[in-house]
Amino acid sequence: MQWHALVGLPDPYSSRDPLWDGDRPELGLLEPDTFARLRTVLARHTGTADACWFGLWEGYGGVDIPPAAAALPLVELPGRAYLLLGGALEAAWPHWFSGQSPNLCWPQDRAWCAASEIDFDSTLVAGSTALIGELLRAPGLEVAAIGPDDSLAFDADRINAPPGSAGSPDVGTRGRSWPRWWRSR
């Protein structure tokens, strides 16, 4: 389920007013309190919570990266490069990362991996069945289990399909107002 589809927008970058009075979620990051809750659960599912790796996308313009960070190694993935930092999970962030959670995070023992893709409103966590089960039950975290073939692309939500998409109830019908249909569900 994508946030933009839940609030009646055709895509996450739409300038239309959503069917929601609150703020849109930030793409590619977790709020500090959400990141803290996630770290608490993740720490219980690794033997190396004191030795973790963190990646921050090098393309952020609003992060005031100090000159010394130029010496940090890069993790290069298709279409993205990330500054790589190491440290304890609970002391994850240097002050110059304030306001930005890591895009990648994993412990030395590779028991799990968390990724906040810069263009998504979701963070993915891969790990053991026990970890995923605890995340699904964790208070203060909004969690849904997904499979390896599930997509987070903007038009992949088949429960709350954007107007005009293949899964939308307005495709092939006349006179049906998608926002009215959405509100009545």
Tab-separated table of C-alpha atoms in Angstrom:
chain	number	residue	atom	x	y	z
A	1	MET	CA	0.000	0.000	0.000
A	2	GLN	CA	1.444	3.353	-0.964
A	3	TRP	CA	0.546	6.529	0.901
A	4	HIS	CA	-0.293	8.497	-2.250
A	5	ALA	CA	-2.847	5.866	-3.306
A	6	LEU	CA	-4.437	5.819	0.141
A	7	VAL	CA	-5.077	9.576	-0.041
A	8	GLY	CA	-6.321	9.656	-3.646
A	9	LEU	CA	-3.238	10.913	-5.483
A	10	PRO	CA	-2.114	9.416	-8.806
A	11	ASP	CA	1.591	9.326	-7.827
A	12	PRO	CA	3.854	10.339	-4.922
A	13	TYR	CA	4.919	13.574	-6.651
A	14	SER	CA	1.436	14.885	-7.454
A	15	SER	CA	0.787	18.538	-6.639
A	16	ARG	CA	-2.967	17.926	-6.198
A	17	ASP	CA	-4.516	18.191	-2.747
A	18	PRO	CA	-4.759	14.770	-1.112
A	19	LEU	CA	-7.782	13.430	0.764
A	20	TRP	CA	-5.733	13.998	3.919
A	21	ASP	CA	-5.291	17.079	6.054
A	22	GLY	CA	-1.918	16.083	7.518
A	23	ASP	CA	1.590	16.279	6.124
A	24	ARG	CA	2.885	13.970	3.443
A	25	PRO	CA	5.504	11.467	4.567
A	26	GLU	CA	9.066	12.342	3.713
A	27	LEU	CA	10.581	10.121	1.042
A	28	GLY	CA	13.736	8.186	1.843
A	29	LEU	CA	13.902	8.669	5.592
A	30	LEU	CA	12.478	7.666	8.925
A	31	GLU	CA	11.411	10.182	11.542
A	32	PRO	CA	13.870	10.155	14.503
A	33	ASP	CA	11.403	8.547	16.939
A	34	THR	CA	10.449	5.872	14.385
A	35	PHE	CA	14.125	5.181	13.659
A	36	ALA	CA	14.775	4.842	17.420
A	37	ARG	CA	11.917	2.325	17.795
A	38	LEU	CA	13.182	0.361	14.801
A	39	ARG	CA	16.756	0.303	16.184
A	40	THR	CA	15.471	-1.038	19.512
A	41	VAL	CA	13.863	-4.026	17.777
A	42	LEU	CA	16.777	-4.566	15.376
A	43	ALA	CA	19.287	-4.616	18.260
A	44	ARG	CA	17.572	-7.679	19.742
A	45	HIS	CA	18.122	-9.626	16.514
A	46	THR	CA	21.869	-9.335	16.029
A	47	GLY	CA	24.944	-10.386	17.935
A	48	THR	CA	26.835	-7.328	16.690
A	49	ALA	CA	24.692	-4.316	17.628
A	50	ASP	CA	27.933	-2.595	18.629
A	51	ALA	CA	29.361	-3.020	15.105
A	52	CYS	CA	26.997	-1.839	12.375
A	53	TRP	CA	27.267	-0.188	8.988
A	54	PHE	CA	25.297	2.836	7.827
A	55	GLY	CA	24.960	4.256	4.336
A	56	LEU	CA	23.823	7.791	3.523
A	57	TRP	CA	23.056	8.632	-0.100
A	58	GLU	CA	25.748	11.019	-1.321
A	59	GLY	CA	23.246	13.086	-3.332
A	60	TYR	CA	21.400	14.780	-0.469
A	61	GLY	CA	21.696	18.536	-0.828
A	62	GLY	CA	20.408	19.470	2.616
A	63	VAL	CA	22.935	17.461	4.620
A	64	ASP	CA	25.905	19.563	5.720
A	65	ILE	CA	28.640	16.993	5.170
A	66	PRO	CA	31.948	18.056	6.748
A	67	PRO	CA	35.089	18.097	4.586
A	68	ALA	CA	36.522	15.111	6.500
A	69	ALA	CA	33.627	13.003	5.201
A	70	ALA	CA	35.165	13.189	1.737
A	71	ALA	CA	37.527	10.451	2.932
A	72	LEU	CA	34.644	8.117	3.807
A	73	PRO	CA	34.363	5.030	1.614
A	74	LEU	CA	31.437	4.728	-0.792
A	75	VAL	CA	29.089	1.808	-1.272
A	76	GLU	CA	28.064	1.854	-4.903
A	77	LEU	CA	24.811	0.229	-5.958
A	78	PRO	CA	23.055	0.578	-9.326
A	79	GLY	CA	22.101	4.242	-9.700
A	80	ARG	CA	23.166	5.229	-6.168
A	81	ALA	CA	26.306	5.733	-4.109
A	82	TYR	CA	26.287	5.929	-0.314
A	83	LEU	CA	28.765	7.335	2.218
A	84	LEU	CA	29.677	4.434	4.508
A	85	LEU	CA	29.988	4.879	8.273
A	86	GLY	CA	30.479	2.291	10.980
A	87	GLY	CA	29.509	2.247	14.637
A	88	ALA	CA	27.130	1.027	17.287
A	89	LEU	CA	23.469	0.754	16.322
A	90	GLU	CA	22.263	2.904	19.234
A	91	ALA	CA	24.783	5.675	18.506
A	92	ALA	CA	24.096	5.563	14.808
A	93	TRP	CA	24.266	9.148	13.766
A	94	PRO	CA	26.869	11.870	13.769
A	95	HIS	CA	25.469	15.375	14.367
A	96	TRP	CA	25.880	16.336	10.708
A	97	PHE	CA	23.283	13.703	9.757
A	98	SER	CA	20.639	15.410	11.881
A	99	GLY	CA	17.206	15.175	10.320
A	100	GLN	CA	18.235	12.346	7.996
A	101	SER	CA	18.081	8.655	8.846
A	102	PRO	CA	20.422	6.221	7.119
A	103	ASN	CA	19.359	4.889	3.753
A	104	LEU	CA	21.113	1.597	4.481
A	105	CYS	CA	21.818	-0.100	7.799
A	106	TRP	CA	23.083	-3.571	8.659
A	107	PRO	CA	25.058	-5.240	11.465
A	108	GLN	CA	28.490	-6.808	11.041
A	109	ASP	CA	26.961	-10.299	11.377
A	110	ARG	CA	24.489	-9.485	8.561
A	111	ALA	CA	21.548	-10.751	10.606
A	112	TRP	CA	19.289	-8.176	8.919
A	113	CYS	CA	19.351	-5.207	6.586
A	114	ALA	CA	17.207	-2.057	6.593
A	115	ALA	CA	16.893	0.168	3.533
A	116	SER	CA	15.075	3.482	3.057
A	117	GLU	CA	15.174	4.083	-0.697
A	118	ILE	CA	15.316	7.829	-1.391
A	119	ASP	CA	12.291	7.716	-3.705
A	120	PHE	CA	10.053	5.537	-1.510
A	121	ASP	CA	7.813	6.366	1.433
A	122	SER	CA	8.666	2.993	2.973
A	123	THR	CA	11.622	1.384	4.685
A	124	LEU	CA	12.332	-2.249	3.919
A	125	VAL	CA	13.722	-4.626	6.515
A	126	ALA	CA	15.001	-8.082	5.608
A	127	GLY	CA	15.713	-10.513	8.398
A	128	SER	CA	14.729	-13.625	10.250
A	129	THR	CA	11.145	-14.736	10.730
A	130	ALA	CA	11.509	-13.849	14.422
A	131	LEU	CA	12.628	-10.298	13.570
A	132	ILE	CA	9.810	-9.719	11.092
A	133	GLY	CA	7.286	-11.144	13.567
A	134	GLU	CA	8.480	-8.770	16.286
A	135	LEU	CA	8.361	-5.803	13.891
A	136	LEU	CA	4.784	-6.685	12.932
A	137	ARG	CA	3.809	-6.540	16.623
A	138	ALA	CA	5.961	-3.545	17.627
A	139	PRO	CA	4.024	-0.588	19.024
A	140	GLY	CA	4.647	2.688	17.249
A	141	LEU	CA	5.779	1.092	13.990
A	142	GLU	CA	3.560	0.764	10.923
A	143	VAL	CA	4.612	-2.566	9.420
A	144	ALA	CA	3.329	-4.798	6.633
A	145	ALA	CA	4.900	-8.070	5.567
A	146	ILE	CA	5.863	-8.254	1.912
A	147	GLY	CA	7.393	-10.932	-0.256
A	148	PRO	CA	10.369	-10.912	-2.613
A	149	ASP	CA	8.136	-10.391	-5.653
A	150	ASP	CA	6.110	-7.496	-4.181
A	151	SER	CA	6.705	-4.055	-5.637
A	152	LEU	CA	6.844	-0.629	-4.014
A	153	ALA	CA	6.630	1.169	-7.351
A	154	PHE	CA	4.176	4.068	-7.350
A	155	ASP	CA	1.575	2.140	-9.354
A	156	ALA	CA	1.953	-1.264	-7.666
A	157	ASP	CA	-0.711	-0.875	-4.974
A	158	ARG	CA	-3.522	-3.254	-5.956
A	159	ILE	CA	-5.549	-2.617	-2.799
A	160	ASN	CA	-5.665	1.167	-3.232
A	161	ALA	CA	-4.913	1.487	-6.944
A	162	PRO	CA	-4.339	5.056	-8.216
A	163	PRO	CA	-7.041	6.465	-10.538
A	164	GLY	CA	-6.653	5.272	-14.114
A	165	SER	CA	-4.312	2.382	-13.281
A	166	ALA	CA	-5.059	-1.217	-14.213
A	167	GLY	CA	-6.240	-2.104	-10.713
A	168	SER	CA	-8.400	0.976	-10.248
A	169	PRO	CA	-12.191	0.637	-10.017
A	170	ASP	CA	-12.658	3.604	-12.382
A	171	VAL	CA	-10.960	1.945	-15.366
A	172	GLY	CA	-13.549	1.125	-18.006
A	173	THR	CA	-16.434	2.785	-16.152
A	174	ARG	CA	-18.242	6.061	-16.756
A	175	GLY	CA	-19.389	8.548	-14.193
A	176	ARG	CA	-17.681	6.865	-11.280
A	177	SER	CA	-15.785	9.263	-9.067
A	178	TRP	CA	-12.671	7.553	-7.758
A	179	PRO	CA	-12.325	9.771	-4.656
A	180	ARG	CA	-15.997	9.165	-3.785
A	181	TRP	CA	-15.467	5.399	-4.251
A	182	TRP	CA	-12.321	5.534	-2.133
A	183	ARG	CA	-14.036	7.380	0.734
A	184	SER	CA	-16.957	4.945	0.759
A	185	ARG	CA	-14.811	1.824	1.159
